[in-house]
Structure formats: C-alpha cells, structure tokens
Amino acid sequence: MKLKKTLFAGIAAVVSASTLLGSNVASAQKDWPTKSVQLVVPFAAGGPTDTIARLIAVPMGQSLGQTVVVENVPGAGGTIASTKVARAAPDGYTIYIHHMGMATAQALYDKLPYDPMTSFEYIGQVADVPMVLLGKKDLPANNFKELEAYIKANGSKVTMANAGPGAVSQLCGLLFQSRMGVRLTNIPYKGTGPALTDLLGGQVDLLCDQTTQTIPYIKDGRVKAFGTTTMKRLPAIPNVPTLNEQGLKGFEVKVWHGVYAPKGTPQPILDKINAALKKALNNPDVKKRLEDANIDIVPAEKISAKGLKDHLDREINVWGPVIRKANIPD
Ligand code: ASP
C-alpha cells in the first residue's frame, strides 16, 4: 500500500514536472526572442555576404524586438561556419546566412561534418547576386581580349584572389581558368572583402566578385571590369560586356543566398524569423541598396522553407557535375 502510494506520488511528480517542462518550452517559444539573436556569416566582414547580412539584420531586429548581431565565422569557404551552426543549440538564438556554397561544398570536400539537406532548418531564400571578373587598376590589359593575351603570356605569374575552397569567387575563378585552359596562382582570403581590399591596393591581379560592393569601384575606375557572369549586361554597368558575349559561351554564375537555423529549431520560432526576413526584404532602404548593386530580391514564395530547400536540392544537383567536370580543386 505504502509502495503504491509512493509510486503514485512519483508518477504524479514526473507528470507534473514534464507538464511544467512542456509549458516552459511552450512559453520559451512564445516569448522568443528574450535576448539578442546571432546571425552567423561564413566570411569576413566587409564582403558581399556580410553586407547582405548586415542590411537585413537591422530591420529583422526591429521586427523581432531584439538586436540581430552579425557574427563572422570565416574559413574553409564557409564550411567552418556551417559546421558551427549545424552543432548550435536549436533555440532560435543562432541563425545563419550562406550563399550557394551550401550547395557546392559537398562536391568540393571529401567529407563534411554536416549535411546541407538534413542538418538545418530552412527559413527562406534572400537574393540573387551577379558577379564580375575584376582586375587591378594597373593591370596592362584593358579589355577581355587583352586580358586573354596577358594571361596566355604570363600564365601562373598572374594571381587571382578568392574566398577559399567552396567560395563562389573560387568557383567562378576556377571555372574561368578551366574555360581559358590556364592555371593561375590562386590566393585564398577569408572573404572577398579583404580580397577586394588587396585588389584595390594592387597586391593581387584578378578577382571574381559579387556586385554587392564592387560597382562604385568599377564606375570610378579603381578596378577594371572584364566581364559579367550574366547572360545580359547589368543596368548599373551597361558598358561592361558579359563573359558570354566575349567568347565564354554560357558562362553564368548568379550567387543565391539563404537563411537557415540549426535542425530542430521549433516551428513557431522559425515562423517568426521567416516573417521578420520577409519584412526586412520589403524594407524600402534595403530594397534600394540591393537594387543599386543589381541584386534581385527573390519572389515572395521563395522566401520560405520550401522555396529554399527545393532550390538547394536543385543546385546541389546542378553544381556537383559541373565541379567534378571542371576538376575543382585539382
Ligand atoms: N564573395 C565571397 C565568395 O567568394 C564571400 C564573401 O566574402 O561574401 O564566396
């Protein structure tokens, strides 16, 4: 009898503890966020991914009622940050912005400690950004034809910056070299922010970078633009021909971005992050800044978990064979 009573008391305690735990969890989700949210960026500050992150972080923070703090975790073309986020607590206080490197990494690295298709929750796509092949101001070549001749004559003496294995600057640079049938000296940085600084300073010859912050430098002649990675010329720099029209047929790289959270982040929190992201992308200042850099905000239906996950899946299948065929890295 005594034993029965103790047993019942024990069960009651367990039941009420788990009810309490359940209601604590529910209220934690309802009250989220009660402190600042960390938005992880897989590249150095001052680069294109960092710029987009900082642009959306402010209005997202305003919607959520807590600051969204950008944390740069550069290295290994974004895979260090992806690993960190995949292992972070799924409590909504860590979110992540990454570009198409999320889709290309599997083909570039033998073994990743995370799986792009299963280690994350998907919040939504953000924006598509074109790239431009840039050269330092003092490079003797003034157009694509002259660049071709210069590269043929100088081969591996020509240096090309990138943001590490898995970065789109590396992918774009290596695709360019594979199409030209040359091998340049590739120099990895922690992001194209610092790479662009070195291009401006003349320490490196070439860089393939997003338009996010390169357009003003192209316009005022502080860097040379040899071609865009788009099928059509960009309205912001109409005098810069596409690489496609200059002989590199079909050379197209458009850099897409997505926002993620660690796997297991509760749905009510994901919904709040998604709503804040959508609102940020509708913010007039954000829109203007992105438009000026020829960056396309994705259609509303793509700013969703399904929009991002389906796109990621497709891109893994598109880039895997391209990377293997181009033998990247060799
Ligand atoms: N644009 C860089 C890349 O090549 C990344 C960055 O710094 O945003 O992937």
Short mmCIF file of C-alpha atoms and ligand atoms in Angstrom, two decimals:
data_model
loop_
_atom_site.label_atom_id
_atom_site.label_comp_id
_atom_site.label_asym_id
_atom_site.label_seq_id
_atom_site.Cartn_x
_atom_site.Cartn_y
_atom_site.Cartn_z
CA MET A 1 0.00 0.00 0.00
CA LYS A 2 2.76 2.29 1.07
CA LEU A 3 4.69 1.30 -2.03
CA LYS A 4 1.63 2.01 -4.23
CA LYS A 5 1.26 5.47 -2.67
CA THR A 6 4.93 6.27 -3.22
CA LEU A 7 4.65 5.03 -6.78
CA PHE A 8 1.63 7.23 -7.46
CA ALA A 9 3.34 10.22 -5.89
CA GLY A 10 6.40 9.53 -8.02
CA ILE A 11 4.34 9.28 -11.22
CA ALA A 12 2.44 12.44 -10.32
CA ALA A 13 5.73 14.27 -9.75
CA VAL A 14 7.11 13.09 -13.10
CA VAL A 15 3.86 14.01 -14.88
CA SER A 16 3.72 17.46 -13.33
CA ALA A 17 7.45 18.02 -13.99
CA SER A 18 7.03 17.13 -17.64
CA THR A 19 3.87 19.28 -17.86
CA LEU A 20 5.88 22.09 -16.35
CA LEU A 21 8.72 21.42 -18.76
CA GLY A 22 6.24 21.33 -21.66
CA SER A 23 4.69 24.61 -20.59
CA ASN A 24 8.16 26.13 -20.09
CA VAL A 25 9.13 25.06 -23.60
CA ALA A 26 5.88 26.43 -24.99
CA SER A 27 6.33 29.73 -23.18
CA ALA A 28 10.02 29.95 -24.23
CA GLN A 29 8.86 29.58 -27.83
CA LYS A 30 6.03 32.07 -27.33
CA ASP A 31 8.29 34.65 -25.67
CA TRP A 32 11.21 34.17 -28.09
CA PRO A 33 13.34 36.22 -28.51
CA THR A 34 14.16 37.41 -24.99
CA LYS A 35 17.79 38.25 -25.89
CA SER A 36 19.80 39.14 -28.98
CA VAL A 37 19.88 36.70 -31.90
CA GLN A 38 23.17 35.78 -33.56
CA LEU A 39 23.27 35.83 -37.36
CA VAL A 40 26.32 33.83 -38.43
CA VAL A 41 28.12 34.88 -41.63
CA PRO A 42 30.60 32.37 -43.11
CA PHE A 43 33.00 35.01 -44.49
CA ALA A 44 35.00 38.00 -43.27
CA ALA A 45 33.41 41.38 -42.56
CA GLY A 46 33.19 43.82 -45.45
CA GLY A 47 32.39 41.25 -48.15
CA PRO A 48 29.17 40.64 -50.09
CA THR A 49 27.63 38.03 -47.76
CA ASP A 50 28.48 40.15 -44.72
CA THR A 51 26.95 43.22 -46.39
CA ILE A 52 23.65 41.49 -47.13
CA ALA A 53 23.61 40.07 -43.59
CA ARG A 54 24.11 43.49 -42.03
CA LEU A 55 21.49 45.02 -44.31
CA ILE A 56 18.79 42.58 -43.21
CA ALA A 57 19.94 42.27 -39.58
CA VAL A 58 18.79 45.76 -38.62
CA PRO A 59 15.17 45.56 -39.86
CA MET A 60 14.89 41.94 -38.70
CA GLY A 61 15.93 43.05 -35.23
CA GLN A 62 13.33 45.80 -35.31
CA SER A 63 10.60 43.29 -36.19
CA LEU A 64 11.71 40.81 -33.54
CA GLY A 65 12.18 43.40 -30.79
CA GLN A 66 15.76 42.23 -30.13
CA THR A 67 19.05 43.05 -31.82
CA VAL A 68 20.22 40.68 -34.52
CA VAL A 69 24.01 40.57 -34.11
CA VAL A 70 26.19 39.56 -37.06
CA GLU A 71 28.99 37.13 -36.18
CA ASN A 72 31.64 36.47 -38.82
CA VAL A 73 32.95 32.90 -38.72
CA PRO A 74 35.21 32.77 -41.80
CA GLY A 75 37.35 29.90 -43.06
CA ALA A 76 37.34 26.90 -45.39
CA GLY A 77 34.99 28.56 -47.86
CA GLY A 78 32.12 28.74 -45.36
CA THR A 79 32.25 25.15 -44.10
CA ILE A 80 33.56 26.14 -40.65
CA ALA A 81 30.51 28.34 -40.07
CA SER A 82 28.14 25.71 -41.48
CA THR A 83 29.59 23.15 -39.05
CA LYS A 84 29.25 25.56 -36.13
CA VAL A 85 25.61 26.33 -36.96
CA ALA A 86 24.73 22.65 -37.53
CA ARG A 87 26.01 21.95 -33.99
CA ALA A 88 24.48 25.03 -32.30
CA ALA A 89 21.54 24.82 -29.88
CA PRO A 90 18.28 24.80 -31.85
CA ASP A 91 16.73 27.54 -29.73
CA GLY A 92 16.34 30.32 -32.30
CA TYR A 93 19.28 32.34 -30.96
CA THR A 94 21.56 31.16 -33.76
CA ILE A 95 20.57 31.72 -37.36
CA TYR A 96 22.70 31.59 -40.47
CA ILE A 97 23.05 33.22 -43.86
CA HIS A 98 25.06 31.45 -46.53
CA HIS A 99 25.24 31.65 -50.29
CA MET A 100 25.32 28.87 -52.87
CA GLY A 101 28.42 27.48 -51.17
CA MET A 102 25.86 25.49 -49.18
CA ALA A 103 25.20 23.57 -52.41
CA THR A 104 28.74 23.35 -53.81
CA ALA A 105 30.64 22.26 -50.67
CA GLN A 106 29.68 18.59 -50.93
CA ALA A 107 31.31 18.30 -54.35
CA LEU A 108 34.42 20.17 -53.20
CA TYR A 109 35.12 18.50 -49.84
CA ASP A 110 35.57 14.75 -49.36
CA LYS A 111 33.82 14.67 -46.01
CA LEU A 112 31.72 17.38 -44.42
CA PRO A 113 30.72 17.21 -40.75
CA TYR A 114 27.19 18.29 -41.74
CA ASP A 115 24.70 17.50 -44.46
CA PRO A 116 23.24 20.53 -46.27
CA MET A 117 19.95 18.66 -46.82
CA THR A 118 19.41 17.35 -43.27
CA SER A 119 21.41 19.36 -40.71
CA PHE A 120 19.43 22.60 -40.91
CA GLU A 121 16.01 24.16 -40.83
CA TYR A 122 15.24 26.29 -43.88
CA ILE A 123 13.89 29.79 -43.42
CA GLY A 124 13.97 31.28 -46.89
CA GLN A 125 15.92 32.46 -49.87
CA VAL A 126 17.08 36.05 -49.86
CA ALA A 127 18.63 37.48 -53.01
CA ASP A 128 20.46 36.60 -56.22
CA VAL A 129 23.69 38.47 -56.92
CA PRO A 130 25.63 38.65 -60.20
CA MET A 131 29.43 38.53 -60.35
CA VAL A 132 32.04 40.46 -62.30
CA LEU A 133 35.54 39.45 -63.34
CA LEU A 134 37.73 42.24 -61.98
CA GLY A 135 41.35 43.23 -62.43
CA LYS A 136 43.61 45.61 -60.54
CA LYS A 137 43.82 49.13 -61.94
CA ASP A 138 47.45 48.78 -63.09
CA LEU A 139 46.97 45.53 -64.99
CA PRO A 140 48.32 46.12 -68.53
CA ALA A 141 45.16 44.60 -70.10
CA ASN A 142 42.26 46.98 -70.72
CA ASN A 143 39.62 44.62 -72.09
CA PHE A 144 38.85 40.92 -72.23
CA LYS A 145 40.85 40.29 -75.44
CA GLU A 146 43.91 41.93 -73.94
CA LEU A 147 43.37 40.02 -70.70
CA GLU A 148 43.32 36.75 -72.64
CA ALA A 149 46.66 37.64 -74.30
CA TYR A 150 48.15 38.80 -70.98
CA ILE A 151 47.14 35.59 -69.23
CA LYS A 152 48.48 33.41 -72.07
CA ALA A 153 51.81 35.25 -71.93
CA ASN A 154 52.18 35.27 -68.15
CA GLY A 155 50.43 32.04 -67.02
CA SER A 156 50.94 31.26 -63.35
CA LYS A 157 52.63 34.62 -62.74
CA VAL A 158 49.10 36.05 -62.79
CA THR A 159 47.46 35.96 -59.36
CA MET A 160 43.76 35.52 -58.68
CA ALA A 161 42.16 36.08 -55.27
CA ASN A 162 39.28 34.08 -53.83
CA ALA A 163 37.49 33.48 -50.54
CA GLY A 164 38.75 29.92 -50.09
CA PRO A 165 37.70 26.46 -51.32
CA GLY A 166 33.92 26.41 -51.58
CA ALA A 167 33.55 30.16 -52.04
CA VAL A 168 31.85 31.35 -55.20
CA SER A 169 34.80 33.58 -56.01
CA GLN A 170 36.93 30.43 -56.12
CA LEU A 171 34.35 28.58 -58.17
CA CYS A 172 33.98 31.47 -60.62
CA GLY A 173 37.78 31.88 -60.82
CA LEU A 174 38.43 28.20 -61.42
CA LEU A 175 35.64 27.89 -63.97
CA PHE A 176 37.15 30.89 -65.74
CA GLN A 177 40.61 29.28 -65.72
CA SER A 178 39.22 25.96 -66.89
CA ARG A 179 37.40 27.67 -69.80
CA MET A 180 40.57 29.61 -70.70
CA GLY A 181 42.72 26.49 -70.43
CA VAL A 182 45.15 28.15 -68.00
CA ARG A 183 46.18 27.73 -64.41
CA LEU A 184 46.84 30.95 -62.48
CA THR A 185 48.16 31.33 -58.95
CA ASN A 186 45.06 31.30 -56.76
CA ILE A 187 45.25 33.13 -53.44
CA PRO A 188 42.67 32.34 -50.74
CA TYR A 189 41.34 35.00 -48.35
CA LYS A 190 38.79 34.78 -45.54
CA GLY A 191 36.22 36.55 -47.69
CA THR A 192 36.14 38.74 -50.77
CA GLY A 193 36.01 41.82 -48.51
CA PRO A 194 39.75 41.51 -47.72
CA ALA A 195 40.40 40.16 -51.25
CA LEU A 196 38.88 43.30 -52.77
CA THR A 197 41.00 45.47 -50.46
CA ASP A 198 44.11 43.76 -51.86
CA LEU A 199 42.87 44.13 -55.45
CA LEU A 200 42.36 47.86 -54.82
CA GLY A 201 45.85 48.03 -53.32
CA GLY A 202 47.34 46.24 -56.35
CA GLN A 203 48.63 43.25 -54.33
CA VAL A 204 46.67 40.77 -56.43
CA ASP A 205 45.80 40.81 -60.17
CA LEU A 206 42.31 39.34 -60.56
CA LEU A 207 39.19 38.60 -58.55
CA CYS A 208 35.75 37.35 -59.46
CA ASP A 209 33.36 39.01 -57.02
CA GLN A 210 29.70 39.80 -56.49
CA THR A 211 28.35 43.21 -57.46
CA THR A 212 27.33 43.91 -53.86
CA GLN A 213 30.13 46.38 -53.26
CA THR A 214 32.14 46.38 -56.47
CA ILE A 215 30.00 48.69 -58.66
CA PRO A 216 31.25 52.03 -57.25
CA TYR A 217 34.87 50.89 -57.73
CA ILE A 218 34.17 49.82 -61.32
CA LYS A 219 32.42 53.11 -62.07
CA ASP A 220 35.24 55.29 -60.77
CA GLY A 221 37.96 53.19 -62.40
CA ARG A 222 39.62 51.94 -59.23
CA VAL A 223 39.30 48.39 -60.59
CA LYS A 224 38.94 47.10 -64.16
CA ALA A 225 35.86 45.07 -65.05
CA PHE A 226 36.49 42.46 -67.77
CA GLY A 227 33.06 40.85 -67.93
CA THR A 228 29.93 39.97 -66.01
CA THR A 229 28.88 36.39 -65.25
CA THR A 230 25.35 37.06 -66.50
CA MET A 231 23.64 36.37 -69.82
CA LYS A 232 22.57 40.02 -70.10
CA ARG A 233 24.56 43.16 -69.32
CA LEU A 234 23.85 44.74 -65.95
CA PRO A 235 21.90 48.03 -65.94
CA ALA A 236 24.25 49.54 -63.32
CA ILE A 237 27.35 48.95 -65.51
CA PRO A 238 25.99 48.78 -69.10
CA ASN A 239 29.43 49.31 -70.65
CA VAL A 240 30.79 46.10 -69.15
CA PRO A 241 30.19 43.22 -71.61
CA THR A 242 29.15 39.79 -70.39
CA LEU A 243 31.75 37.00 -70.45
CA ASN A 244 29.22 35.08 -72.55
CA GLU A 245 29.28 37.67 -75.33
CA GLN A 246 33.08 37.74 -75.29
CA GLY A 247 33.53 34.09 -76.14
CA LEU A 248 32.93 32.25 -72.86
CA LYS A 249 29.54 30.95 -74.03
CA GLY A 250 27.10 30.12 -71.25
CA PHE A 251 29.39 31.46 -68.50
CA GLU A 252 26.75 32.21 -65.90
CA VAL A 253 27.18 32.39 -62.13
CA LYS A 254 24.45 34.02 -60.08
CA VAL A 255 25.01 33.82 -56.37
CA TRP A 256 21.91 32.96 -54.37
CA HIS A 257 21.61 33.27 -50.59
CA GLY A 258 19.51 31.53 -47.97
CA VAL A 259 18.78 31.88 -44.26
CA TYR A 260 18.97 28.74 -42.10
CA ALA A 261 18.73 27.63 -38.46
CA PRO A 262 20.07 24.54 -36.69
CA LYS A 263 17.96 21.39 -37.18
CA GLY A 264 15.28 21.13 -34.51
CA THR A 265 14.62 24.84 -34.06
CA PRO A 266 10.90 24.93 -33.11
CA GLN A 267 8.44 25.78 -35.86
CA PRO A 268 6.83 28.77 -34.05
CA ILE A 269 10.31 30.37 -33.84
CA LEU A 270 11.08 29.58 -37.49
CA ASP A 271 7.79 31.23 -38.44
CA LYS A 272 8.76 34.40 -36.55
CA ILE A 273 12.19 34.50 -38.22
CA ASN A 274 10.59 33.97 -41.62
CA ALA A 275 8.12 36.81 -41.04
CA ALA A 276 10.97 39.13 -39.95
CA LEU A 277 13.03 38.15 -43.02
CA LYS A 278 10.12 38.83 -45.38
CA LYS A 279 9.53 42.21 -43.76
CA ALA A 280 13.24 43.10 -43.99
CA LEU A 281 13.28 42.31 -47.71
CA ASN A 282 10.34 44.66 -48.16
CA ASN A 283 12.05 47.48 -46.31
CA PRO A 284 12.46 50.39 -48.79
CA ASP A 285 16.05 51.17 -47.71
CA VAL A 286 17.10 47.55 -48.07
CA LYS A 287 15.39 47.31 -51.47
CA LYS A 288 17.08 50.46 -52.74
CA ARG A 289 20.53 49.37 -51.56
CA LEU A 290 20.15 45.97 -53.22
CA GLU A 291 18.72 47.42 -56.43
CA ASP A 292 21.67 49.81 -56.76
CA ALA A 293 24.01 46.80 -56.74
CA ASN A 294 21.90 44.91 -59.34
CA ILE A 295 20.89 42.40 -56.68
CA ASP A 296 17.50 40.72 -57.19
CA ILE A 297 15.37 40.03 -54.15
CA VAL A 298 13.74 36.64 -54.74
CA PRO A 299 9.96 36.38 -55.31
CA ALA A 300 7.89 36.12 -52.10
CA GLU A 301 7.17 32.37 -52.49
CA LYS A 302 10.90 31.62 -52.41
CA ILE A 303 11.29 33.35 -49.04
CA SER A 304 10.03 30.15 -47.46
CA ALA A 305 11.36 26.86 -46.11
CA LYS A 306 10.13 25.01 -49.20
CA GLY A 307 11.46 27.67 -51.56
CA LEU A 308 14.94 27.41 -50.05
CA LYS A 309 15.08 23.63 -49.58
CA ASP A 310 13.88 22.87 -53.12
CA HIS A 311 16.34 25.37 -54.56
CA LEU A 312 19.23 23.95 -52.52
CA ASP A 313 18.37 20.44 -53.68
CA ARG A 314 18.30 21.53 -57.33
CA GLU A 315 21.57 23.46 -57.02
CA ILE A 316 23.39 20.50 -55.43
CA ASN A 317 22.43 18.50 -58.49
CA VAL A 318 23.42 21.28 -60.91
CA TRP A 319 26.81 22.16 -59.42
CA GLY A 320 28.03 18.68 -58.44
CA PRO A 321 28.60 17.55 -62.06
CA VAL A 322 29.94 20.99 -63.14
CA ILE A 323 32.53 20.99 -60.35
CA ARG A 324 33.57 17.40 -60.97
CA LYS A 325 33.84 18.02 -64.74
CA ALA A 326 35.91 21.17 -64.21
CA ASN A 327 38.13 19.15 -61.84
CA ILE A 328 37.83 21.66 -58.95
CA PRO A 329 40.01 21.59 -56.94
CA ASP A 330 42.71 19.75 -58.78
N1 ASP B 1 32.00 36.62 -52.15
C1 ASP B 1 32.61 35.64 -51.33
C2 ASP B 1 32.71 34.34 -52.02
O1 ASP B 1 33.51 34.29 -52.85
C3 ASP B 1 32.15 35.52 -49.97
C4 ASP B 1 32.08 36.79 -49.22
O2 ASP B 1 33.09 37.32 -48.74
O3 ASP B 1 30.96 37.18 -49.07
O4 ASP B 1 32.10 33.35 -51.72
#
